[in-house]
PDB file of C-alpha atoms in Angstrom:
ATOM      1  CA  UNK Y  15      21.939  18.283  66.404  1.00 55.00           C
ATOM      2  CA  UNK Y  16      22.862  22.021  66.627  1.00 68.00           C
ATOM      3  CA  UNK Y  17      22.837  24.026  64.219  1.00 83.00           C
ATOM      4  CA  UNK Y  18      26.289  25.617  62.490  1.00 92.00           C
ATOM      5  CA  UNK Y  19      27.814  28.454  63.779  1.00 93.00           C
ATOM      6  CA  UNK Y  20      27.823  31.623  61.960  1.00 94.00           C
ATOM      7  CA  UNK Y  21      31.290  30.869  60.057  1.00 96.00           C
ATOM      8  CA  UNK Y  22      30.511  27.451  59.192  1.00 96.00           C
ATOM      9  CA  UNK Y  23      27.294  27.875  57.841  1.00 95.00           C
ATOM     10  CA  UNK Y  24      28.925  30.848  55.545  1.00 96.00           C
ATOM     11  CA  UNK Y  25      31.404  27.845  54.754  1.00 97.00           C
ATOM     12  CA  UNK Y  26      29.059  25.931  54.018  1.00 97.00           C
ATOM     13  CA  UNK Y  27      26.946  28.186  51.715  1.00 96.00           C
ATOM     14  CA  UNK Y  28      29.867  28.567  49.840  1.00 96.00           C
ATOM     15  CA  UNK Y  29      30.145  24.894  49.168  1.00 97.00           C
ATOM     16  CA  UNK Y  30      26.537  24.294  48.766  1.00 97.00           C
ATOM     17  CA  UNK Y  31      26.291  27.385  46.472  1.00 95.00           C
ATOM     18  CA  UNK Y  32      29.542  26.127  44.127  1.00 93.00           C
ATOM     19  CA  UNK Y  33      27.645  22.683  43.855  1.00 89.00           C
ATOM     20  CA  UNK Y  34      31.483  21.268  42.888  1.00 95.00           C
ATOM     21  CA  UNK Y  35      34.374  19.951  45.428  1.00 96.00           C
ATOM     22  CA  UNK Y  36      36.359  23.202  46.732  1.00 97.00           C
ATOM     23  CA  UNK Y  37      40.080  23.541  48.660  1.00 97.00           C
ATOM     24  CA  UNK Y  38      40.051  25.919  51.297  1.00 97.00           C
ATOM     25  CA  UNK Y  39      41.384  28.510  49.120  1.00 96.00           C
ATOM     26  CA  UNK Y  40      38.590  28.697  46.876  1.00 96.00           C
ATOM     27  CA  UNK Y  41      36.304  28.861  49.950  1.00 97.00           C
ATOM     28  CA  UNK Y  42      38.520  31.632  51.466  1.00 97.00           C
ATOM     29  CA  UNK Y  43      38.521  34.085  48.121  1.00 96.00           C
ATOM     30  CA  UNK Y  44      35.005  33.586  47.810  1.00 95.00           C
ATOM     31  CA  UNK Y  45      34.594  34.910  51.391  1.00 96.00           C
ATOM     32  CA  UNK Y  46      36.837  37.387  51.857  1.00 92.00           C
ATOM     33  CA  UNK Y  47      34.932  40.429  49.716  1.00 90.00           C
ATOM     34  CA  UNK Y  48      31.910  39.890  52.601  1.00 89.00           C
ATOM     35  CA  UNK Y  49      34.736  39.613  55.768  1.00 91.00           C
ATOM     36  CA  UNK Y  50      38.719  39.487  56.531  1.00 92.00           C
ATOM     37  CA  UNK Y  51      39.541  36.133  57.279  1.00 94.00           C
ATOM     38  CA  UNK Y  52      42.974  34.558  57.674  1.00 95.00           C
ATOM     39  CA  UNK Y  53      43.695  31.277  55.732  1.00 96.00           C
ATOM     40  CA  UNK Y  54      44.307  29.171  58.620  1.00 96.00           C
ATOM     41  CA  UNK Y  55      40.569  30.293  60.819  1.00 96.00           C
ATOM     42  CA  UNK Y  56      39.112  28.889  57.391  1.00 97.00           C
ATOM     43  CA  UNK Y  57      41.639  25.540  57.426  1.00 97.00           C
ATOM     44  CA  UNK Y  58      40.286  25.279  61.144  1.00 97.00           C
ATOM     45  CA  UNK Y  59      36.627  25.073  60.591  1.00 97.00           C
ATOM     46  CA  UNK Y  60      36.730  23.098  57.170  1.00 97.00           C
ATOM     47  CA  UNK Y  61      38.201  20.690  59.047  1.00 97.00           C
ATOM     48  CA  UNK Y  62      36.325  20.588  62.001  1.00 96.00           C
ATOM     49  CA  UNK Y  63      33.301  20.277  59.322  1.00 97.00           C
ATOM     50  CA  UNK Y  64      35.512  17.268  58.124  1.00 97.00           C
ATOM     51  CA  UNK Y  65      35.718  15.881  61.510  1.00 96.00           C
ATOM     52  CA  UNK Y  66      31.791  16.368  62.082  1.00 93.00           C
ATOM     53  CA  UNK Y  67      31.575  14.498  58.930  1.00 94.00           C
ATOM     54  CA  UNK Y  68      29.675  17.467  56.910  1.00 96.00           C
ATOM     55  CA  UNK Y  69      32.514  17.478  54.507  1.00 97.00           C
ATOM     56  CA  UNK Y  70      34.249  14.755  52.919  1.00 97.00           C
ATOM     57  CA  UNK Y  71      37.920  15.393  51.144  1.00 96.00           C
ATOM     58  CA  UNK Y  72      39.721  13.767  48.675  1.00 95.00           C
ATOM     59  CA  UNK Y  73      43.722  14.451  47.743  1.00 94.00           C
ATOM     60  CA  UNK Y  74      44.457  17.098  45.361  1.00 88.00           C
ATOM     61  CA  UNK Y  75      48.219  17.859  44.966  1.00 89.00           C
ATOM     62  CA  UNK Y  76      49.065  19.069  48.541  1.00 90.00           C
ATOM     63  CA  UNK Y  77      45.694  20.199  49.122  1.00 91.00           C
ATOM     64  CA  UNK Y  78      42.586  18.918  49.489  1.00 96.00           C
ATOM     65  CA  UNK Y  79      39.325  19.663  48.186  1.00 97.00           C
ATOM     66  CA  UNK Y  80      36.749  19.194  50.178  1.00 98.00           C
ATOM     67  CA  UNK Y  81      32.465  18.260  48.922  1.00 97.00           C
ATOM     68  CA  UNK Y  82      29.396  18.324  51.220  1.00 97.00           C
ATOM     69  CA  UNK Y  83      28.002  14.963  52.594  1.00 96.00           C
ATOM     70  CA  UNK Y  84      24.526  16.258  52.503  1.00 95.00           C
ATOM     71  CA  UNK Y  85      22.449  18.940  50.521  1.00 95.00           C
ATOM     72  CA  UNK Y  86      21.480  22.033  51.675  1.00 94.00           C
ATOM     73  CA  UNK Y  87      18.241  20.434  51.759  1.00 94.00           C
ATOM     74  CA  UNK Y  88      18.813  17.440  54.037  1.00 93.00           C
ATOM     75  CA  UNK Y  89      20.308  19.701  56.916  1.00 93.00           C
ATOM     76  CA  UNK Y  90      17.148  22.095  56.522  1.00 92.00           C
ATOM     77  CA  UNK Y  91      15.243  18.947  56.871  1.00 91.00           C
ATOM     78  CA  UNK Y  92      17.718  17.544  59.575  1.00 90.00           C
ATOM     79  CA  UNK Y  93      16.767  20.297  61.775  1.00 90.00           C
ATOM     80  CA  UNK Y  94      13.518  20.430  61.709  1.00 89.00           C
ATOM     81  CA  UNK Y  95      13.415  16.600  62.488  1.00 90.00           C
ATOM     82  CA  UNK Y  96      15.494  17.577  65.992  1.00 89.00           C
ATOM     83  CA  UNK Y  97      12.838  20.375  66.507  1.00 88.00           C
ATOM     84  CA  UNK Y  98      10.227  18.406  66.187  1.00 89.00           C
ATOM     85  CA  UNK Y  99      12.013  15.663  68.372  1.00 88.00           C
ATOM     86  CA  UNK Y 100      12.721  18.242  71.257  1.00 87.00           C
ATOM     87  CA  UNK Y 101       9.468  20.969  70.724  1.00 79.00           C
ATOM     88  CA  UNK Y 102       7.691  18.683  73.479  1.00 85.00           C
ATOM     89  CA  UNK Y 103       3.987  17.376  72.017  1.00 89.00           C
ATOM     90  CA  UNK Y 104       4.469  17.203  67.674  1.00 88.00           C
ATOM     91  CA  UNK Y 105       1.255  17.944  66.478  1.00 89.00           C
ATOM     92  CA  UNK Y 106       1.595  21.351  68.680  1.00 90.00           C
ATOM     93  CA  UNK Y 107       4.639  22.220  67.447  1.00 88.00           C
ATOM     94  CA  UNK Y 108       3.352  21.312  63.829  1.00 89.00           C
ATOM     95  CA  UNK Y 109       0.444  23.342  64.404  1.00 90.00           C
ATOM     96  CA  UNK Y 110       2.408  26.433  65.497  1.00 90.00           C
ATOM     97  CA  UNK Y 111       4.964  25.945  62.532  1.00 90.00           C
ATOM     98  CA  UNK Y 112       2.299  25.597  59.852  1.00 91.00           C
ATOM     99  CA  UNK Y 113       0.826  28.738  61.381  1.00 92.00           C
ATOM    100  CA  UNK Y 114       3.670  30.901  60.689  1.00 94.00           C
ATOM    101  CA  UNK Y 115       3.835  29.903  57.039  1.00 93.00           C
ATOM    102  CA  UNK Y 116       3.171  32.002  54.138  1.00 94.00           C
ATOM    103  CA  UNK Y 117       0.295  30.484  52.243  1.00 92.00           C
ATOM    104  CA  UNK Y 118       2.861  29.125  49.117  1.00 95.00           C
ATOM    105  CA  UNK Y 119       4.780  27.349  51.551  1.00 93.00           C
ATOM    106  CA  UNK Y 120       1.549  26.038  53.346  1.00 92.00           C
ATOM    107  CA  UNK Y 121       1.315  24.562  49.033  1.00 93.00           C
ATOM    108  CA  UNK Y 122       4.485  23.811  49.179  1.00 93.00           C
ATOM    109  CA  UNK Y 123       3.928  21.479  52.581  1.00 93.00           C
ATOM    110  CA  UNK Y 124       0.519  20.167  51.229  1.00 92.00           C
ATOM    111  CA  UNK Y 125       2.163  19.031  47.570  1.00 92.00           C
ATOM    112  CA  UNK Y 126       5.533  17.854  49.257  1.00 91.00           C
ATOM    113  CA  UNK Y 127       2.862  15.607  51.738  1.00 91.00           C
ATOM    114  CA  UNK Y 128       0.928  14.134  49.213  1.00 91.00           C
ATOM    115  CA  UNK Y 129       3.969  13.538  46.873  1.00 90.00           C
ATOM    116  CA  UNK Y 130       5.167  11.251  50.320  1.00 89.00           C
ATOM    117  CA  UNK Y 131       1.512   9.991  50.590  1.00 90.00           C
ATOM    118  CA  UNK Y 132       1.903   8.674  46.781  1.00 89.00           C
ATOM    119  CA  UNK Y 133       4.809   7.151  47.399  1.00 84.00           C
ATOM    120  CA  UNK Y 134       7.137   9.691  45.377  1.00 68.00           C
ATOM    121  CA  UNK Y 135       9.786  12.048  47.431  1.00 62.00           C
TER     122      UNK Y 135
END
């Protein structure tokens, strides 16, 4: 899995940050005070999000509004499952990753691996 593009994750911040279903309009005026963007460059990658299946939509008048399929948190995690499938040997690529951490979120990894190890996520 790639990563988004520069628009889409901004798209998708927006939806993640609004934590409520959103039409491309709401998207677009939250948006445009941080960069010009027409309406339909917005349409275009909402629904290409849509299409990737990162968004689902349900009818609302003769728009639609449109609500993540995943958290914030699951793509983070997402990706760092496909780096970890592609860095070549894991525990080396662990071992770097770990070694670039701050020490809270080497407490953070430690806690969120022994809440696993217990059984709770």
């Amino acid at each position: 899995m790639r990563g988004f593009g520069d628009l889409e994750a901004a798209i998708m911040d927006r939806f993640w940050s609004r934590g409520e279903p959103a039409t491309v309009r709401d998207i677009l005026t939250e948006l445009r005070p941080q960069r010009e963007l027409a309406y339909n460059t917005v349409l275009t990658v909402v629904d290409n999000l849509y299409k990737k299946g990162w968004l689902v939509r349900e009818a609302a008048g003769r728009a639609h509004r449109f609500t993540p399929t995943a958290s914030r948190e699951q793509y983070s995690a997402r990706l760092m499952r496909d780096a970890l499938d592609e860095g070549g040997d894991p525990q080396l690529a662990l071992l770097q990753f770990v070694g670039q951490m701050t020490p809270q979120e080497a407490d953070a990894l430690r806690a969120a691996l022994a809440a696993y190890e217990q059984g709770r996520p």
